[in-house]
PDB file of C-alpha atoms in Angstrom:
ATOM      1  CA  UNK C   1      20.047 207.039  14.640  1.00 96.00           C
ATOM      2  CA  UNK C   2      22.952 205.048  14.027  1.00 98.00           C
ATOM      3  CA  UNK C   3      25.907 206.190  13.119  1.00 98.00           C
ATOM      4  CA  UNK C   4      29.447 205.284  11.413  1.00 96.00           C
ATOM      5  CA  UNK C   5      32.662 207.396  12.350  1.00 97.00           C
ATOM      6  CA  UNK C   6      35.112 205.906   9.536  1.00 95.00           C
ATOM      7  CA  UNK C   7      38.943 207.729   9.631  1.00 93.00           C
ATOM      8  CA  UNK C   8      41.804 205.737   8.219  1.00 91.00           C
ATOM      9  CA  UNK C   9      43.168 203.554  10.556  1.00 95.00           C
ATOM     10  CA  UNK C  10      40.279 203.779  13.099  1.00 96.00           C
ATOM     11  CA  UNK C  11      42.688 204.944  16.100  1.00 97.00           C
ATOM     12  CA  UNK C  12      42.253 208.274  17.110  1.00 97.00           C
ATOM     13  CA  UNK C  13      39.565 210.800  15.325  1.00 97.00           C
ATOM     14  CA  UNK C  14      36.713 208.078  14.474  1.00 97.00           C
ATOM     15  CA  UNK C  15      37.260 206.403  17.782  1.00 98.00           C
ATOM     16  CA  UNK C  16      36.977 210.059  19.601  1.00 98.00           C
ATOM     17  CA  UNK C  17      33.707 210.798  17.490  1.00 98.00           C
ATOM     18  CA  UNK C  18      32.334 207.581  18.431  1.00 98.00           C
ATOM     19  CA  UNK C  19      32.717 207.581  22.287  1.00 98.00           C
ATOM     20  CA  UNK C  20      31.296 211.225  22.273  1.00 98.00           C
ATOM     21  CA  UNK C  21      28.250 210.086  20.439  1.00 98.00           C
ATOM     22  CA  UNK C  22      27.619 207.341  22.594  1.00 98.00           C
ATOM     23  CA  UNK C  23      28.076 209.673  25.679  1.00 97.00           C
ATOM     24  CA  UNK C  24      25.472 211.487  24.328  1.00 97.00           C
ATOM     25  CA  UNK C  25      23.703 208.665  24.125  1.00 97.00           C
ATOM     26  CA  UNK C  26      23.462 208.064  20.519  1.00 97.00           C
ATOM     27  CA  UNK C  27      24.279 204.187  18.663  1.00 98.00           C
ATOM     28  CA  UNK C  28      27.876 204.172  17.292  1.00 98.00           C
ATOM     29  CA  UNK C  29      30.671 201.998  15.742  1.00 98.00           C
ATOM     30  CA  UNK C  30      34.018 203.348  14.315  1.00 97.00           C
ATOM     31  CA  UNK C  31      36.069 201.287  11.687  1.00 95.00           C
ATOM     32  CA  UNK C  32      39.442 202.699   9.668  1.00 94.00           C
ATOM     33  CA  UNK C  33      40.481 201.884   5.983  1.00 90.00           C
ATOM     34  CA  UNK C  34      43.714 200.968   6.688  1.00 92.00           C
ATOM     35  CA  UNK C  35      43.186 200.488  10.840  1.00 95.00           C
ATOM     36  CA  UNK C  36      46.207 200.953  13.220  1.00 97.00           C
ATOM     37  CA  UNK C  37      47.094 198.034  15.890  1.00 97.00           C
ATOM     38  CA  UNK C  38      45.985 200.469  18.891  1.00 97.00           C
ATOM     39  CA  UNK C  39      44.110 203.476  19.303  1.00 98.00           C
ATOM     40  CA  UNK C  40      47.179 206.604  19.099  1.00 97.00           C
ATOM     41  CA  UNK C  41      48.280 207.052  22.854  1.00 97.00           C
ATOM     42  CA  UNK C  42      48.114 210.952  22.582  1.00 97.00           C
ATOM     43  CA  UNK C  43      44.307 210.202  22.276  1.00 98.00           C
ATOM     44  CA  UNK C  44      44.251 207.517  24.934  1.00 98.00           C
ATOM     45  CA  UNK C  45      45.968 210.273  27.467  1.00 97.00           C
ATOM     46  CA  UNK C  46      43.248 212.775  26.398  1.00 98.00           C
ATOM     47  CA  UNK C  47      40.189 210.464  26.173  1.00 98.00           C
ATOM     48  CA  UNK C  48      41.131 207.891  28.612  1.00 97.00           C
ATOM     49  CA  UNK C  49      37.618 206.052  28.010  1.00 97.00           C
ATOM     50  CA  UNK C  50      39.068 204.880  24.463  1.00 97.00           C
ATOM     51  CA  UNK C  51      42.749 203.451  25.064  1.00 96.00           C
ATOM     52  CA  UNK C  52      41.486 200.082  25.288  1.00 95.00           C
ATOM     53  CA  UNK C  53      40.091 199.871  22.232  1.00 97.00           C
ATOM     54  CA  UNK C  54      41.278 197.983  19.039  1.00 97.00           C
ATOM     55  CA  UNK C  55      41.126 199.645  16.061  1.00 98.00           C
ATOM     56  CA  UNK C  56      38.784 197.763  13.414  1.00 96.00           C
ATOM     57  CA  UNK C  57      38.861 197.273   9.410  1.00 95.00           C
ATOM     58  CA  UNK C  58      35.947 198.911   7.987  1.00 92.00           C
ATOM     59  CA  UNK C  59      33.476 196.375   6.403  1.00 91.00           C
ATOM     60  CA  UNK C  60      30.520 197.430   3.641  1.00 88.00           C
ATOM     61  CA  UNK C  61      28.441 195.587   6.816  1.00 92.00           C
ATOM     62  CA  UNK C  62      29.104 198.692   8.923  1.00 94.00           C
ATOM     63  CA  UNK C  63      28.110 201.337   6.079  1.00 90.00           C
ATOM     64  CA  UNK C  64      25.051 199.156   5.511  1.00 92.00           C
ATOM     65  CA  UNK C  65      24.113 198.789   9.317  1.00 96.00           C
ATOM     66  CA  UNK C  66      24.094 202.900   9.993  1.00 96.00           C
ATOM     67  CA  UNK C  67      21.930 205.552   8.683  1.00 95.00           C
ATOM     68  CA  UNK C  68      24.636 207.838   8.495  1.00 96.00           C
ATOM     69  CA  UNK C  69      28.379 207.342   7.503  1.00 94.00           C
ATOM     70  CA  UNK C  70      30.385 210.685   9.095  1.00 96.00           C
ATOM     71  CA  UNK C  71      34.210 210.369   6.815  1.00 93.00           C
ATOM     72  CA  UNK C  72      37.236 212.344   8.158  1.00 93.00           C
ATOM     73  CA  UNK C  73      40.254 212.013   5.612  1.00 81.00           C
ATOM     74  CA  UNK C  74      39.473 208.448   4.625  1.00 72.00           C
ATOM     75  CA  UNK C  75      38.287 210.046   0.686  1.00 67.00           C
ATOM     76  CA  UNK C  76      37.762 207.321  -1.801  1.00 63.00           C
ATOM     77  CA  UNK C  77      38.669 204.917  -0.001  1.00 67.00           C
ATOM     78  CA  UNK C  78      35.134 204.455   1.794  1.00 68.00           C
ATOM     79  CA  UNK C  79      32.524 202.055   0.674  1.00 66.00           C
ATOM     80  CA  UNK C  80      29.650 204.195  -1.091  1.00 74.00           C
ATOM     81  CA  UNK C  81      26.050 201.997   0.108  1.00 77.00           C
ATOM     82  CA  UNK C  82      23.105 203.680  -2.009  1.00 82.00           C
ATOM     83  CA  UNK C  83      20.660 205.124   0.088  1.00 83.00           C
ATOM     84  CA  UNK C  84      23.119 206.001   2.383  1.00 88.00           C
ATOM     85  CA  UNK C  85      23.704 209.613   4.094  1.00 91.00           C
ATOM     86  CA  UNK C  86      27.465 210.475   4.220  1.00 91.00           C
ATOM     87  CA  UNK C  87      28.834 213.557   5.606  1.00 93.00           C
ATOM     88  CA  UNK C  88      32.609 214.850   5.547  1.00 92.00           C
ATOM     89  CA  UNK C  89      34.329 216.355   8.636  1.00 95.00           C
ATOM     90  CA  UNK C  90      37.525 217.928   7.439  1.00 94.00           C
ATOM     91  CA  UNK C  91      39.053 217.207  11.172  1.00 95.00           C
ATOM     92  CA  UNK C  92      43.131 217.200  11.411  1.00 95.00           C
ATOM     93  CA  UNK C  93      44.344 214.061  12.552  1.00 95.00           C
ATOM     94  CA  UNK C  94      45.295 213.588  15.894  1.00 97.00           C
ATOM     95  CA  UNK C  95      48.262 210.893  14.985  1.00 96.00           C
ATOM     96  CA  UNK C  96      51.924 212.170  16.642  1.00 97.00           C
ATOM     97  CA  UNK C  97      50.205 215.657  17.801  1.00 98.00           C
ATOM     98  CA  UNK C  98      50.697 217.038  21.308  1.00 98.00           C
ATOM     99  CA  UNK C  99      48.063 217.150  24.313  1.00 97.00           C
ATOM    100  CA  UNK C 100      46.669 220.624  23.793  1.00 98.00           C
ATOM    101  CA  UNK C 101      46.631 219.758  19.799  1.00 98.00           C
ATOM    102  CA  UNK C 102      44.733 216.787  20.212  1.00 98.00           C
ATOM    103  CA  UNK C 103      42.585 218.263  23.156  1.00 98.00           C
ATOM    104  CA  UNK C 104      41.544 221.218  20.376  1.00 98.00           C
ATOM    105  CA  UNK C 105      40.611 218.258  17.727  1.00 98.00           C
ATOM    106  CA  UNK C 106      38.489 216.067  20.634  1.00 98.00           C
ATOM    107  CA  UNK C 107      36.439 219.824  21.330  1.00 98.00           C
ATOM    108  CA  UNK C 108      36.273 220.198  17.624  1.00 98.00           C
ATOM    109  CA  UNK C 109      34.826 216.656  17.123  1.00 98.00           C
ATOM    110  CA  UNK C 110      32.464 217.086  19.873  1.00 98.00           C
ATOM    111  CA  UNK C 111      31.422 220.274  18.749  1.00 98.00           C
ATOM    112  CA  UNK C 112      30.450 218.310  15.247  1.00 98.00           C
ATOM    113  CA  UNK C 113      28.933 215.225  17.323  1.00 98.00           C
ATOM    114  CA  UNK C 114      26.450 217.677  18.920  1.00 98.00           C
ATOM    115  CA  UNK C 115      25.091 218.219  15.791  1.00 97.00           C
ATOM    116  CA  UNK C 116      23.971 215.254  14.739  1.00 97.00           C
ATOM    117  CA  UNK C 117      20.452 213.748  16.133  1.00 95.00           C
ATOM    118  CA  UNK C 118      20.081 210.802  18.145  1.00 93.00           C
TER     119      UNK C 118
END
């Protein structure tokens, strides 16, 4: 299955979800609505695997290329492809929080990201 992790500005909860899928071994991309110029650092410090990343504008490609598109906090703003499977995860965002805040939203998000099938 692939799969689109879509949060606003694609640098801290969609990029999290992402690399856990793909741990798992799943097929990922992340994109943001309004996308940051670097993934937050507080996330880089607690996922390490991510801080290299650059945050990415979502495109209707990416909705169009998975078979499911997993929102957190990006509302109305996301492209709506018919046909499409979309699921909301109301996940806090990680932006400005400290270690053990954004360590409890990475184990939430992987909690969420073991849910879904490969």
């Amino acid at each position: 299955m692939k799969v689109l992790f879509v949060c606003l500005q694609n640098a801290g909860r969609s990029q999290m979800a992402q690399a856990l899928y793909e741990n798992r071994g799943g097929d990922a991309r992340s994109a943001g609505t309004t996308p940051a110029e670097r993934v937050h650092p507080e996330v880089a410090e607690v996922m390490p695997e991510v801080a290299g990343r650059v945050p990415r504008k979502l495109e209707r490609e990416d909705a169009e290329w998975a078979d499911l598109v997993v929102t957190m906090g990006c509302g109305d703003s996301c492209p709506v492809v018919p046909g499409k499977r979309y699921v909301d995860w109301d996940v806090q965002d990680p932006a400005g929080k400290d270690v053990a805040t954004v360590r409890r939203i990475r184990d939430e998000i992987e909690r969420h990201v073991a849910e879904l099938p490969l």
